[in-house]
PDB file of C-alpha atoms in Angstrom:
ATOM      1  CA  UNK A   1     -14.141   3.651 -21.089  1.00  0.00           C
ATOM      2  CA  UNK A   2     -11.773   1.087 -22.281  1.00  0.00           C
ATOM      3  CA  UNK A   3     -13.480   0.139 -25.205  1.00  0.00           C
ATOM      4  CA  UNK A   4     -13.591   3.362 -26.320  1.00  0.00           C
ATOM      5  CA  UNK A   5      -9.684   3.992 -25.846  1.00  0.00           C
ATOM      6  CA  UNK A   6      -9.529   0.659 -28.075  1.00  0.00           C
ATOM      7  CA  UNK A   7     -11.648   2.012 -30.890  1.00  0.00           C
ATOM      8  CA  UNK A   8      -9.534   5.312 -30.840  1.00  0.00           C
ATOM      9  CA  UNK A   9      -6.095   3.058 -30.213  1.00  0.00           C
ATOM     10  CA  UNK A  10      -7.215   1.274 -33.635  1.00  0.00           C
ATOM     11  CA  UNK A  11      -8.180   4.333 -35.318  1.00  0.00           C
ATOM     12  CA  UNK A  12      -5.400   5.900 -34.553  1.00  0.00           C
ATOM     13  CA  UNK A  13      -3.153   2.548 -35.898  1.00  0.00           C
ATOM     14  CA  UNK A  14      -5.457   2.572 -39.125  1.00  0.00           C
ATOM     15  CA  UNK A  15      -4.567   5.943 -39.799  1.00  0.00           C
ATOM     16  CA  UNK A  16      -0.510   5.132 -39.196  1.00  0.00           C
ATOM     17  CA  UNK A  17      -0.612   2.741 -41.646  1.00  0.00           C
ATOM     18  CA  UNK A  18      -2.612   4.771 -44.373  1.00  0.00           C
ATOM     19  CA  UNK A  19      -0.334   7.212 -43.984  1.00  0.00           C
ATOM     20  CA  UNK A  20       2.364   4.956 -44.607  1.00  0.00           C
ATOM     21  CA  UNK A  21       1.116   3.569 -47.748  1.00  0.00           C
ATOM     22  CA  UNK A  22       0.163   7.018 -48.942  1.00  0.00           C
ATOM     23  CA  UNK A  23       3.657   8.301 -48.647  1.00  0.00           C
ATOM     24  CA  UNK A  24       4.563   5.383 -50.907  1.00  0.00           C
ATOM     25  CA  UNK A  25       2.159   6.216 -53.750  1.00  0.00           C
ATOM     26  CA  UNK A  26       2.716   9.836 -53.249  1.00  0.00           C
ATOM     27  CA  UNK A  27       6.557  10.118 -53.662  1.00  0.00           C
ATOM     28  CA  UNK A  28       7.548  14.192 -52.567  1.00  0.00           C
ATOM     29  CA  UNK A  29      10.790  16.081 -53.931  1.00  0.00           C
ATOM     30  CA  UNK A  30      11.685  15.367 -50.280  1.00  0.00           C
ATOM     31  CA  UNK A  31      11.649  11.504 -50.650  1.00  0.00           C
ATOM     32  CA  UNK A  32      13.056  11.829 -54.064  1.00  0.00           C
ATOM     33  CA  UNK A  33      16.267  13.196 -51.810  1.00  0.00           C
ATOM     34  CA  UNK A  34      15.779  10.544 -49.151  1.00  0.00           C
ATOM     35  CA  UNK A  35      15.475   7.374 -51.055  1.00  0.00           C
ATOM     36  CA  UNK A  36      19.641   7.224 -52.157  1.00  0.00           C
ATOM     37  CA  UNK A  37      21.069   8.642 -55.414  1.00  0.00           C
ATOM     38  CA  UNK A  38      19.135   7.215 -58.808  1.00  0.00           C
ATOM     39  CA  UNK A  39      21.034   5.475 -61.178  1.00  0.00           C
ATOM     40  CA  UNK A  40      18.295   5.779 -64.062  1.00  0.00           C
ATOM     41  CA  UNK A  41      17.131   9.252 -64.701  1.00  0.00           C
ATOM     42  CA  UNK A  42      14.568  10.123 -66.642  1.00  0.00           C
ATOM     43  CA  UNK A  43      14.452  14.342 -67.809  1.00  0.00           C
ATOM     44  CA  UNK A  44      11.626  15.406 -69.569  1.00  0.00           C
ATOM     45  CA  UNK A  45      12.810  19.533 -68.808  1.00  0.00           C
ATOM     46  CA  UNK A  46      15.012  20.646 -70.873  1.00  0.00           C
ATOM     47  CA  UNK A  47      16.900  22.913 -68.236  1.00  0.00           C
ATOM     48  CA  UNK A  48      16.830  20.122 -65.717  1.00  0.00           C
ATOM     49  CA  UNK A  49      18.809  17.830 -68.132  1.00  0.00           C
ATOM     50  CA  UNK A  50      21.571  20.745 -68.549  1.00  0.00           C
ATOM     51  CA  UNK A  51      21.617  21.027 -65.175  1.00  0.00           C
ATOM     52  CA  UNK A  52      22.364  17.193 -64.328  1.00  0.00           C
ATOM     53  CA  UNK A  53      25.382  17.417 -67.086  1.00  0.00           C
ATOM     54  CA  UNK A  54      26.576  20.371 -65.760  1.00  0.00           C
ATOM     55  CA  UNK A  55      26.848  18.819 -62.242  1.00  0.00           C
ATOM     56  CA  UNK A  56      28.305  15.383 -63.721  1.00  0.00           C
ATOM     57  CA  UNK A  57      25.134  13.493 -63.111  1.00  0.00           C
ATOM     58  CA  UNK A  58      24.697  12.630 -67.088  1.00  0.00           C
ATOM     59  CA  UNK A  59      26.330   8.975 -66.610  1.00  0.00           C
ATOM     60  CA  UNK A  60      23.033   8.649 -64.948  1.00  0.00           C
ATOM     61  CA  UNK A  61      20.400  10.047 -67.501  1.00  0.00           C
ATOM     62  CA  UNK A  62      18.981   7.327 -69.525  1.00  0.00           C
ATOM     63  CA  UNK A  63      16.408   9.742 -71.851  1.00  0.00           C
ATOM     64  CA  UNK A  64      15.298  13.051 -72.311  1.00  0.00           C
ATOM     65  CA  UNK A  65      12.671  14.866 -73.670  1.00  0.00           C
ATOM     66  CA  UNK A  66      12.273  15.501 -77.898  1.00  0.00           C
ATOM     67  CA  UNK A  67      12.926  19.378 -77.108  1.00  0.00           C
ATOM     68  CA  UNK A  68      16.195  18.575 -75.090  1.00  0.00           C
ATOM     69  CA  UNK A  69      19.239  19.503 -77.626  1.00  0.00           C
ATOM     70  CA  UNK A  70      22.521  20.363 -75.128  1.00  0.00           C
ATOM     71  CA  UNK A  71      24.889  19.264 -74.599  1.00  0.00           C
ATOM     72  CA  UNK A  72      25.650  17.124 -77.453  1.00  0.00           C
ATOM     73  CA  UNK A  73      25.258  13.790 -75.428  1.00  0.00           C
ATOM     74  CA  UNK A  74      21.578  14.416 -75.433  1.00  0.00           C
ATOM     75  CA  UNK A  75      21.782  13.557 -78.585  1.00  0.00           C
ATOM     76  CA  UNK A  76      22.352   9.477 -78.275  1.00  0.00           C
ATOM     77  CA  UNK A  77      19.743   9.152 -75.738  1.00  0.00           C
ATOM     78  CA  UNK A  78      16.362   7.928 -76.312  1.00  0.00           C
ATOM     79  CA  UNK A  79      13.541  10.707 -76.012  1.00  0.00           C
ATOM     80  CA  UNK A  80      10.195   9.979 -74.062  1.00  0.00           C
ATOM     81  CA  UNK A  81       7.699  12.878 -75.653  1.00  0.00           C
ATOM     82  CA  UNK A  82       7.671  16.378 -74.638  1.00  0.00           C
ATOM     83  CA  UNK A  83       5.473  18.886 -72.216  1.00  0.00           C
ATOM     84  CA  UNK A  84       2.310  17.852 -73.238  1.00  0.00           C
ATOM     85  CA  UNK A  85       2.372  14.476 -74.477  1.00  0.00           C
ATOM     86  CA  UNK A  86       5.527  12.527 -72.316  1.00  0.00           C
ATOM     87  CA  UNK A  87       5.531   8.669 -73.275  1.00  0.00           C
ATOM     88  CA  UNK A  88       4.421   6.367 -70.268  1.00  0.00           C
ATOM     89  CA  UNK A  89       5.012   3.439 -71.654  1.00  0.00           C
ATOM     90  CA  UNK A  90       8.213   3.965 -73.313  1.00  0.00           C
ATOM     91  CA  UNK A  91       9.520   5.463 -69.496  1.00  0.00           C
ATOM     92  CA  UNK A  92       7.977   2.454 -68.094  1.00  0.00           C
ATOM     93  CA  UNK A  93      10.275   0.280 -70.569  1.00  0.00           C
ATOM     94  CA  UNK A  94      13.456   2.275 -69.163  1.00  0.00           C
ATOM     95  CA  UNK A  95      12.947   1.602 -65.520  1.00  0.00           C
ATOM     96  CA  UNK A  96      14.156   4.856 -64.176  1.00  0.00           C
ATOM     97  CA  UNK A  97      14.605   5.328 -60.832  1.00  0.00           C
ATOM     98  CA  UNK A  98      13.868   8.940 -61.228  1.00  0.00           C
ATOM     99  CA  UNK A  99      11.937  11.026 -63.414  1.00  0.00           C
ATOM    100  CA  UNK A 100      12.376  15.017 -63.846  1.00  0.00           C
ATOM    101  CA  UNK A 101       8.761  15.944 -64.892  1.00  0.00           C
ATOM    102  CA  UNK A 102       7.202  19.618 -64.918  1.00  0.00           C
ATOM    103  CA  UNK A 103       4.755  20.525 -62.387  1.00  0.00           C
ATOM    104  CA  UNK A 104       1.922  20.792 -65.075  1.00  0.00           C
ATOM    105  CA  UNK A 105       2.284  17.260 -66.015  1.00  0.00           C
ATOM    106  CA  UNK A 106      -0.326  16.551 -63.019  1.00  0.00           C
ATOM    107  CA  UNK A 107      -1.672  13.060 -65.178  1.00  0.00           C
ATOM    108  CA  UNK A 108       1.982  11.971 -66.089  1.00  0.00           C
ATOM    109  CA  UNK A 109       2.910  12.417 -62.255  1.00  0.00           C
ATOM    110  CA  UNK A 110      -0.448  10.581 -61.034  1.00  0.00           C
ATOM    111  CA  UNK A 111       0.843   7.829 -63.379  1.00  0.00           C
ATOM    112  CA  UNK A 112       3.773   7.924 -61.609  1.00  0.00           C
ATOM    113  CA  UNK A 113       2.695   8.013 -57.970  1.00  0.00           C
ATOM    114  CA  UNK A 114       1.004   4.671 -59.057  1.00  0.00           C
ATOM    115  CA  UNK A 115       3.970   3.009 -60.217  1.00  0.00           C
ATOM    116  CA  UNK A 116       5.799   3.807 -58.327  1.00  0.00           C
ATOM    117  CA  UNK A 117       8.210   5.537 -59.728  1.00  0.00           C
ATOM    118  CA  UNK A 118      10.052   8.677 -57.784  1.00  0.00           C
ATOM    119  CA  UNK A 119       9.895  11.838 -59.275  1.00  0.00           C
ATOM    120  CA  UNK A 120      11.153  15.190 -58.727  1.00  0.00           C
ATOM    121  CA  UNK A 121       8.269  18.080 -59.930  1.00  0.00           C
ATOM    122  CA  UNK A 122       9.370  20.954 -61.242  1.00  0.00           C
ATOM    123  CA  UNK A 123       8.152  24.561 -62.075  1.00  0.00           C
ATOM    124  CA  UNK A 124      10.094  27.612 -63.501  1.00  0.00           C
ATOM    125  CA  UNK A 125      10.724  30.150 -60.280  1.00  0.00           C
ATOM    126  CA  UNK A 126      12.912  32.563 -61.528  1.00  0.00           C
ATOM    127  CA  UNK A 127      16.903  33.093 -60.693  1.00  0.00           C
ATOM    128  CA  UNK A 128      16.739  32.048 -57.467  1.00  0.00           C
ATOM    129  CA  UNK A 129      14.683  29.108 -57.944  1.00  0.00           C
ATOM    130  CA  UNK A 130      17.237  27.967 -60.868  1.00  0.00           C
ATOM    131  CA  UNK A 131      20.324  27.973 -58.452  1.00  0.00           C
ATOM    132  CA  UNK A 132      17.782  26.406 -55.409  1.00  0.00           C
ATOM    133  CA  UNK A 133      17.075  23.533 -58.192  1.00  0.00           C
ATOM    134  CA  UNK A 134      20.735  22.973 -58.918  1.00  0.00           C
ATOM    135  CA  UNK A 135      21.334  22.536 -55.241  1.00  0.00           C
ATOM    136  CA  UNK A 136      18.751  20.181 -54.914  1.00  0.00           C
ATOM    137  CA  UNK A 137      19.560  17.930 -57.969  1.00  0.00           C
ATOM    138  CA  UNK A 138      23.106  17.909 -56.688  1.00  0.00           C
ATOM    139  CA  UNK A 139      21.896  16.395 -53.023  1.00  0.00           C
ATOM    140  CA  UNK A 140      19.266  14.063 -54.810  1.00  0.00           C
ATOM    141  CA  UNK A 141      21.942  12.520 -57.337  1.00  0.00           C
ATOM    142  CA  UNK A 142      24.764  11.881 -55.534  1.00  0.00           C
ATOM    143  CA  UNK A 143      26.626  15.046 -56.759  1.00  0.00           C
ATOM    144  CA  UNK A 144      26.446  17.548 -54.007  1.00  0.00           C
ATOM    145  CA  UNK A 145      29.665  19.199 -54.365  1.00  0.00           C
ATOM    146  CA  UNK A 146      29.669  19.702 -57.779  1.00  0.00           C
ATOM    147  CA  UNK A 147      26.071  21.382 -57.874  1.00  0.00           C
ATOM    148  CA  UNK A 148      27.436  23.711 -54.807  1.00  0.00           C
ATOM    149  CA  UNK A 149      30.511  24.392 -57.489  1.00  0.00           C
ATOM    150  CA  UNK A 150      28.182  24.768 -60.218  1.00  0.00           C
ATOM    151  CA  UNK A 151      25.979  27.239 -58.388  1.00  0.00           C
ATOM    152  CA  UNK A 152      28.933  29.340 -57.328  1.00  0.00           C
ATOM    153  CA  UNK A 153      30.125  29.829 -60.780  1.00  0.00           C
ATOM    154  CA  UNK A 154      26.813  30.775 -62.223  1.00  0.00           C
ATOM    155  CA  UNK A 155      26.736  32.920 -59.005  1.00  0.00           C
ATOM    156  CA  UNK A 156      29.776  34.539 -59.749  1.00  0.00           C
ATOM    157  CA  UNK A 157      28.790  35.356 -63.607  1.00  0.00           C
ATOM    158  CA  UNK A 158      25.534  36.811 -62.546  1.00  0.00           C
ATOM    159  CA  UNK A 159      26.917  38.933 -60.114  1.00  0.00           C
ATOM    160  CA  UNK A 160      29.724  39.734 -62.790  1.00  0.00           C
ATOM    161  CA  UNK A 161      26.841  41.513 -64.907  1.00  0.00           C
ATOM    162  CA  UNK A 162      24.798  43.253 -62.188  1.00  0.00           C
ATOM    163  CA  UNK A 163      28.502  44.880 -61.325  1.00  0.00           C
ATOM    164  CA  UNK A 164      29.037  45.924 -64.941  1.00  0.00           C
ATOM    165  CA  UNK A 165      25.685  47.706 -65.430  1.00  0.00           C
ATOM    166  CA  UNK A 166      25.865  48.925 -61.419  1.00  0.00           C
ATOM    167  CA  UNK A 167      24.810  52.852 -61.638  1.00  0.00           C
ATOM    168  CA  UNK A 168      24.310  53.383 -65.228  1.00  0.00           C
ATOM    169  CA  UNK A 169      20.889  54.915 -66.163  1.00  0.00           C
ATOM    170  CA  UNK A 170      18.116  52.217 -66.646  1.00  0.00           C
ATOM    171  CA  UNK A 171      16.695  52.600 -70.428  1.00  0.00           C
ATOM    172  CA  UNK A 172      12.991  51.529 -70.111  1.00  0.00           C
ATOM    173  CA  UNK A 173      13.144  48.067 -71.951  1.00  0.00           C
ATOM    174  CA  UNK A 174      10.411  45.961 -74.021  1.00  0.00           C
ATOM    175  CA  UNK A 175      11.501  42.333 -73.297  1.00  0.00           C
ATOM    176  CA  UNK A 176       9.832  40.510 -76.457  1.00  0.00           C
ATOM    177  CA  UNK A 177       9.837  36.314 -75.933  1.00  0.00           C
ATOM    178  CA  UNK A 178       7.601  35.286 -78.796  1.00  0.00           C
ATOM    179  CA  UNK A 179       5.773  36.437 -81.565  1.00  0.00           C
ATOM    180  CA  UNK A 180       4.538  35.500 -85.089  1.00  0.00           C
ATOM    181  CA  UNK A 181       7.501  35.504 -87.559  1.00  0.00           C
ATOM    182  CA  UNK A 182       6.751  38.734 -89.588  1.00  0.00           C
ATOM    183  CA  UNK A 183       4.102  40.585 -87.648  1.00  0.00           C
ATOM    184  CA  UNK A 184       3.262  41.628 -84.337  1.00  0.00           C
ATOM    185  CA  UNK A 185       0.688  39.097 -83.683  1.00  0.00           C
ATOM    186  CA  UNK A 186       0.773  36.629 -81.021  1.00  0.00           C
ATOM    187  CA  UNK A 187       3.595  38.680 -78.907  1.00  0.00           C
ATOM    188  CA  UNK A 188       4.150  37.731 -75.873  1.00  0.00           C
ATOM    189  CA  UNK A 189       6.272  40.420 -73.376  1.00  0.00           C
ATOM    190  CA  UNK A 190       7.834  40.171 -70.119  1.00  0.00           C
ATOM    191  CA  UNK A 191       5.497  41.310 -67.428  1.00  0.00           C
ATOM    192  CA  UNK A 192       6.270  42.436 -63.766  1.00  0.00           C
ATOM    193  CA  UNK A 193       7.481  39.288 -62.369  1.00  0.00           C
ATOM    194  CA  UNK A 194       9.270  36.153 -63.599  1.00  0.00           C
ATOM    195  CA  UNK A 195      11.891  34.725 -64.620  1.00  0.00           C
ATOM    196  CA  UNK A 196      12.509  37.123 -68.025  1.00  0.00           C
ATOM    197  CA  UNK A 197      11.808  40.398 -65.837  1.00  0.00           C
ATOM    198  CA  UNK A 198      14.941  39.139 -63.526  1.00  0.00           C
ATOM    199  CA  UNK A 199      16.882  39.081 -66.133  1.00  0.00           C
ATOM    200  CA  UNK A 200      16.007  42.486 -67.755  1.00  0.00           C
ATOM    201  CA  UNK A 201      16.173  43.638 -63.967  1.00  0.00           C
ATOM    202  CA  UNK A 202      20.005  42.038 -63.613  1.00  0.00           C
ATOM    203  CA  UNK A 203      20.825  43.303 -67.150  1.00  0.00           C
ATOM    204  CA  UNK A 204      20.334  46.649 -66.175  1.00  0.00           C
ATOM    205  CA  UNK A 205      16.891  47.370 -67.671  1.00  0.00           C
ATOM    206  CA  UNK A 206      13.541  49.414 -66.855  1.00  0.00           C
ATOM    207  CA  UNK A 207      10.690  47.179 -67.967  1.00  0.00           C
ATOM    208  CA  UNK A 208       8.118  48.836 -69.555  1.00  0.00           C
ATOM    209  CA  UNK A 209       5.479  46.561 -68.545  1.00  0.00           C
ATOM    210  CA  UNK A 210       6.860  46.242 -64.831  1.00  0.00           C
ATOM    211  CA  UNK A 211       3.577  47.432 -63.452  1.00  0.00           C
ATOM    212  CA  UNK A 212       1.929  44.616 -64.817  1.00  0.00           C
ATOM    213  CA  UNK A 213       1.874  41.759 -62.410  1.00  0.00           C
ATOM    214  CA  UNK A 214       2.171  38.536 -64.454  1.00  0.00           C
ATOM    215  CA  UNK A 215       4.541  36.919 -66.637  1.00  0.00           C
ATOM    216  CA  UNK A 216       3.383  37.842 -69.764  1.00  0.00           C
ATOM    217  CA  UNK A 217       1.891  40.791 -70.985  1.00  0.00           C
ATOM    218  CA  UNK A 218       0.011  40.082 -74.923  1.00  0.00           C
ATOM    219  CA  UNK A 219       0.366  43.998 -75.894  1.00  0.00           C
ATOM    220  CA  UNK A 220      -1.399  45.735 -78.776  1.00  0.00           C
ATOM    221  CA  UNK A 221       0.143  48.065 -81.265  1.00  0.00           C
ATOM    222  CA  UNK A 222      -1.822  50.863 -79.458  1.00  0.00           C
ATOM    223  CA  UNK A 223       0.461  49.540 -75.945  1.00  0.00           C
ATOM    224  CA  UNK A 224       3.595  49.189 -77.196  1.00  0.00           C
ATOM    225  CA  UNK A 225       2.751  52.620 -78.790  1.00  0.00           C
ATOM    226  CA  UNK A 226       2.191  54.049 -75.349  1.00  0.00           C
ATOM    227  CA  UNK A 227       4.597  52.494 -73.492  1.00  0.00           C
ATOM    228  CA  UNK A 228       7.392  53.955 -75.784  1.00  0.00           C
ATOM    229  CA  UNK A 229      10.635  52.075 -75.100  1.00  0.00           C
ATOM    230  CA  UNK A 230      13.743  53.221 -75.020  1.00  0.00           C
ATOM    231  CA  UNK A 231      15.368  49.691 -76.088  1.00  0.00           C
ATOM    232  CA  UNK A 232      13.730  46.450 -77.323  1.00  0.00           C
ATOM    233  CA  UNK A 233      15.270  43.253 -77.159  1.00  0.00           C
ATOM    234  CA  UNK A 234      13.883  40.387 -78.588  1.00  0.00           C
ATOM    235  CA  UNK A 235      14.752  36.577 -77.562  1.00  0.00           C
ATOM    236  CA  UNK A 236      14.102  34.222 -79.708  1.00  0.00           C
ATOM    237  CA  UNK A 237      15.113  30.672 -78.370  1.00  0.00           C
ATOM    238  CA  UNK A 238      16.521  29.082 -81.591  1.00  0.00           C
ATOM    239  CA  UNK A 239      19.183  29.115 -83.860  1.00  0.00           C
ATOM    240  CA  UNK A 240      19.728  31.927 -86.101  1.00  0.00           C
ATOM    241  CA  UNK A 241      18.488  32.407 -89.244  1.00  0.00           C
ATOM    242  CA  UNK A 242      19.460  33.998 -92.439  1.00  0.00           C
ATOM    243  CA  UNK A 243      20.947  37.397 -92.202  1.00  0.00           C
ATOM    244  CA  UNK A 244      18.472  38.376 -94.461  1.00  0.00           C
ATOM    245  CA  UNK A 245      15.631  37.392 -92.366  1.00  0.00           C
ATOM    246  CA  UNK A 246      17.027  38.706 -89.010  1.00  0.00           C
ATOM    247  CA  UNK A 247      17.091  41.783 -91.204  1.00  0.00           C
ATOM    248  CA  UNK A 248      13.501  41.466 -92.657  1.00  0.00           C
ATOM    249  CA  UNK A 249      11.967  41.016 -89.146  1.00  0.00           C
ATOM    250  CA  UNK A 250      13.905  44.015 -87.501  1.00  0.00           C
ATOM    251  CA  UNK A 251      12.686  46.134 -90.208  1.00  0.00           C
ATOM    252  CA  UNK A 252       9.084  45.283 -88.924  1.00  0.00           C
ATOM    253  CA  UNK A 253       9.237  47.231 -86.009  1.00  0.00           C
ATOM    254  CA  UNK A 254       9.868  50.355 -88.949  1.00  0.00           C
ATOM    255  CA  UNK A 255       6.445  50.285 -89.109  1.00  0.00           C
ATOM    256  CA  UNK A 256       6.148  51.333 -85.360  1.00  0.00           C
ATOM    257  CA  UNK A 257       8.653  54.129 -86.289  1.00  0.00           C
ATOM    258  CA  UNK A 258       7.432  56.644 -83.579  1.00  0.00           C
ATOM    259  CA  UNK A 259       8.638  53.909 -80.377  1.00  0.00           C
ATOM    260  CA  UNK A 260      11.840  55.909 -79.027  1.00  0.00           C
ATOM    261  CA  UNK A 261      14.018  52.567 -79.837  1.00  0.00           C
ATOM    262  CA  UNK A 262      12.730  52.336 -83.458  1.00  0.00           C
ATOM    263  CA  UNK A 263      13.910  55.803 -83.717  1.00  0.00           C
ATOM    264  CA  UNK A 264      17.242  55.359 -82.102  1.00  0.00           C
ATOM    265  CA  UNK A 265      17.945  52.052 -84.140  1.00  0.00           C
ATOM    266  CA  UNK A 266      17.801  50.279 -80.263  1.00  0.00           C
ATOM    267  CA  UNK A 267      16.010  47.082 -81.481  1.00  0.00           C
ATOM    268  CA  UNK A 268      17.918  43.800 -81.056  1.00  0.00           C
ATOM    269  CA  UNK A 269      17.131  40.503 -81.802  1.00  0.00           C
ATOM    270  CA  UNK A 270      18.619  37.855 -79.938  1.00  0.00           C
ATOM    271  CA  UNK A 271      19.122  34.059 -81.130  1.00  0.00           C
ATOM    272  CA  UNK A 272      20.035  30.743 -79.327  1.00  0.00           C
ATOM    273  CA  UNK A 273      18.077  27.605 -77.851  1.00  0.00           C
ATOM    274  CA  UNK A 274      19.790  28.706 -74.737  1.00  0.00           C
ATOM    275  CA  UNK A 275      17.848  32.033 -73.950  1.00  0.00           C
ATOM    276  CA  UNK A 276      15.007  30.315 -73.187  1.00  0.00           C
ATOM    277  CA  UNK A 277      16.447  28.099 -70.944  1.00  0.00           C
ATOM    278  CA  UNK A 278      16.775  28.884 -67.132  1.00  0.00           C
ATOM    279  CA  UNK A 279      19.653  26.605 -66.452  1.00  0.00           C
ATOM    280  CA  UNK A 280      23.331  26.706 -66.504  1.00  0.00           C
ATOM    281  CA  UNK A 281      23.966  28.691 -69.323  1.00  0.00           C
ATOM    282  CA  UNK A 282      21.682  31.730 -67.088  1.00  0.00           C
ATOM    283  CA  UNK A 283      24.703  34.198 -67.659  1.00  0.00           C
ATOM    284  CA  UNK A 284      25.173  33.743 -71.275  1.00  0.00           C
ATOM    285  CA  UNK A 285      21.646  34.813 -71.674  1.00  0.00           C
ATOM    286  CA  UNK A 286      21.661  37.799 -69.155  1.00  0.00           C
ATOM    287  CA  UNK A 287      25.466  39.115 -70.478  1.00  0.00           C
ATOM    288  CA  UNK A 288      23.329  38.968 -73.994  1.00  0.00           C
ATOM    289  CA  UNK A 289      20.449  41.148 -72.717  1.00  0.00           C
ATOM    290  CA  UNK A 290      23.009  43.089 -70.607  1.00  0.00           C
ATOM    291  CA  UNK A 291      25.010  43.571 -74.182  1.00  0.00           C
ATOM    292  CA  UNK A 292      21.814  44.865 -75.586  1.00  0.00           C
ATOM    293  CA  UNK A 293      20.441  47.345 -72.826  1.00  0.00           C
ATOM    294  CA  UNK A 294      24.197  48.471 -71.721  1.00  0.00           C
ATOM    295  CA  UNK A 295      26.686  48.188 -74.973  1.00  0.00           C
ATOM    296  CA  UNK A 296      28.733  51.050 -72.928  1.00  0.00           C
ATOM    297  CA  UNK A 297      29.392  49.122 -70.412  1.00  0.00           C
ATOM    298  CA  UNK A 298      31.062  46.201 -72.222  1.00  0.00           C
ATOM    299  CA  UNK A 299      33.348  48.102 -74.630  1.00  0.00           C
TER     300      UNK A 299
END
């Protein structure tokens, strides 16, 4: 009996030691909070980079992804690759004490774990998730008060837009966030869940694909005709091209003249890299969509 108890104690002790080693090698978001404010942050997520600068943690950022363009201060920082090709060796040379990753960057996260580098793993999760992420980053970076203030500002912007369109009839709206230029090929529209759906709902629109329980839909011409939206809003996450190109892209929809939105001239092409980034400028995105869906609310 005594021998059996000794073996049991030994096994428990081994498991406890293994758990400690495992936790050192496999840091979690909770551990990222617990180990103190970082001084050298590498951000591979443009939305999180914007959040860091918005809460005053910009001086702690030492590198960003190649897709970061805002704020202007990121132009002076080295880039360490992108979503599909993060440069681990370059990240390592920068000696970060925190790396902000996409949840899909599993190989990078594995290498960071093995290297003992803590990281915060991020996935898009709608408006509530965006506000929570801002609070998380405030806690992790030692900017808790500034983060709470930033969250309050953004929440106030969103609430103001929601108030403007409250009580107005919700037009059936197609929200497009991707397609090939000059064609309806490779079109992606908002489905009934996700970030774009939440923005459209807040802006006072009724998504024509609300019944499709996916974040995105690739509609055919037949589907577009059958859904017959009253308003079409395209989000282009880049600077506006020349007016002639915008006019040409809008005129593409004239091929589907039976759609109510086309008949009524309610096809809106919105441009701006902030439109595709769920960060502190979400208020501007929501307002741009609301102005397209409910121009009468902003006169």
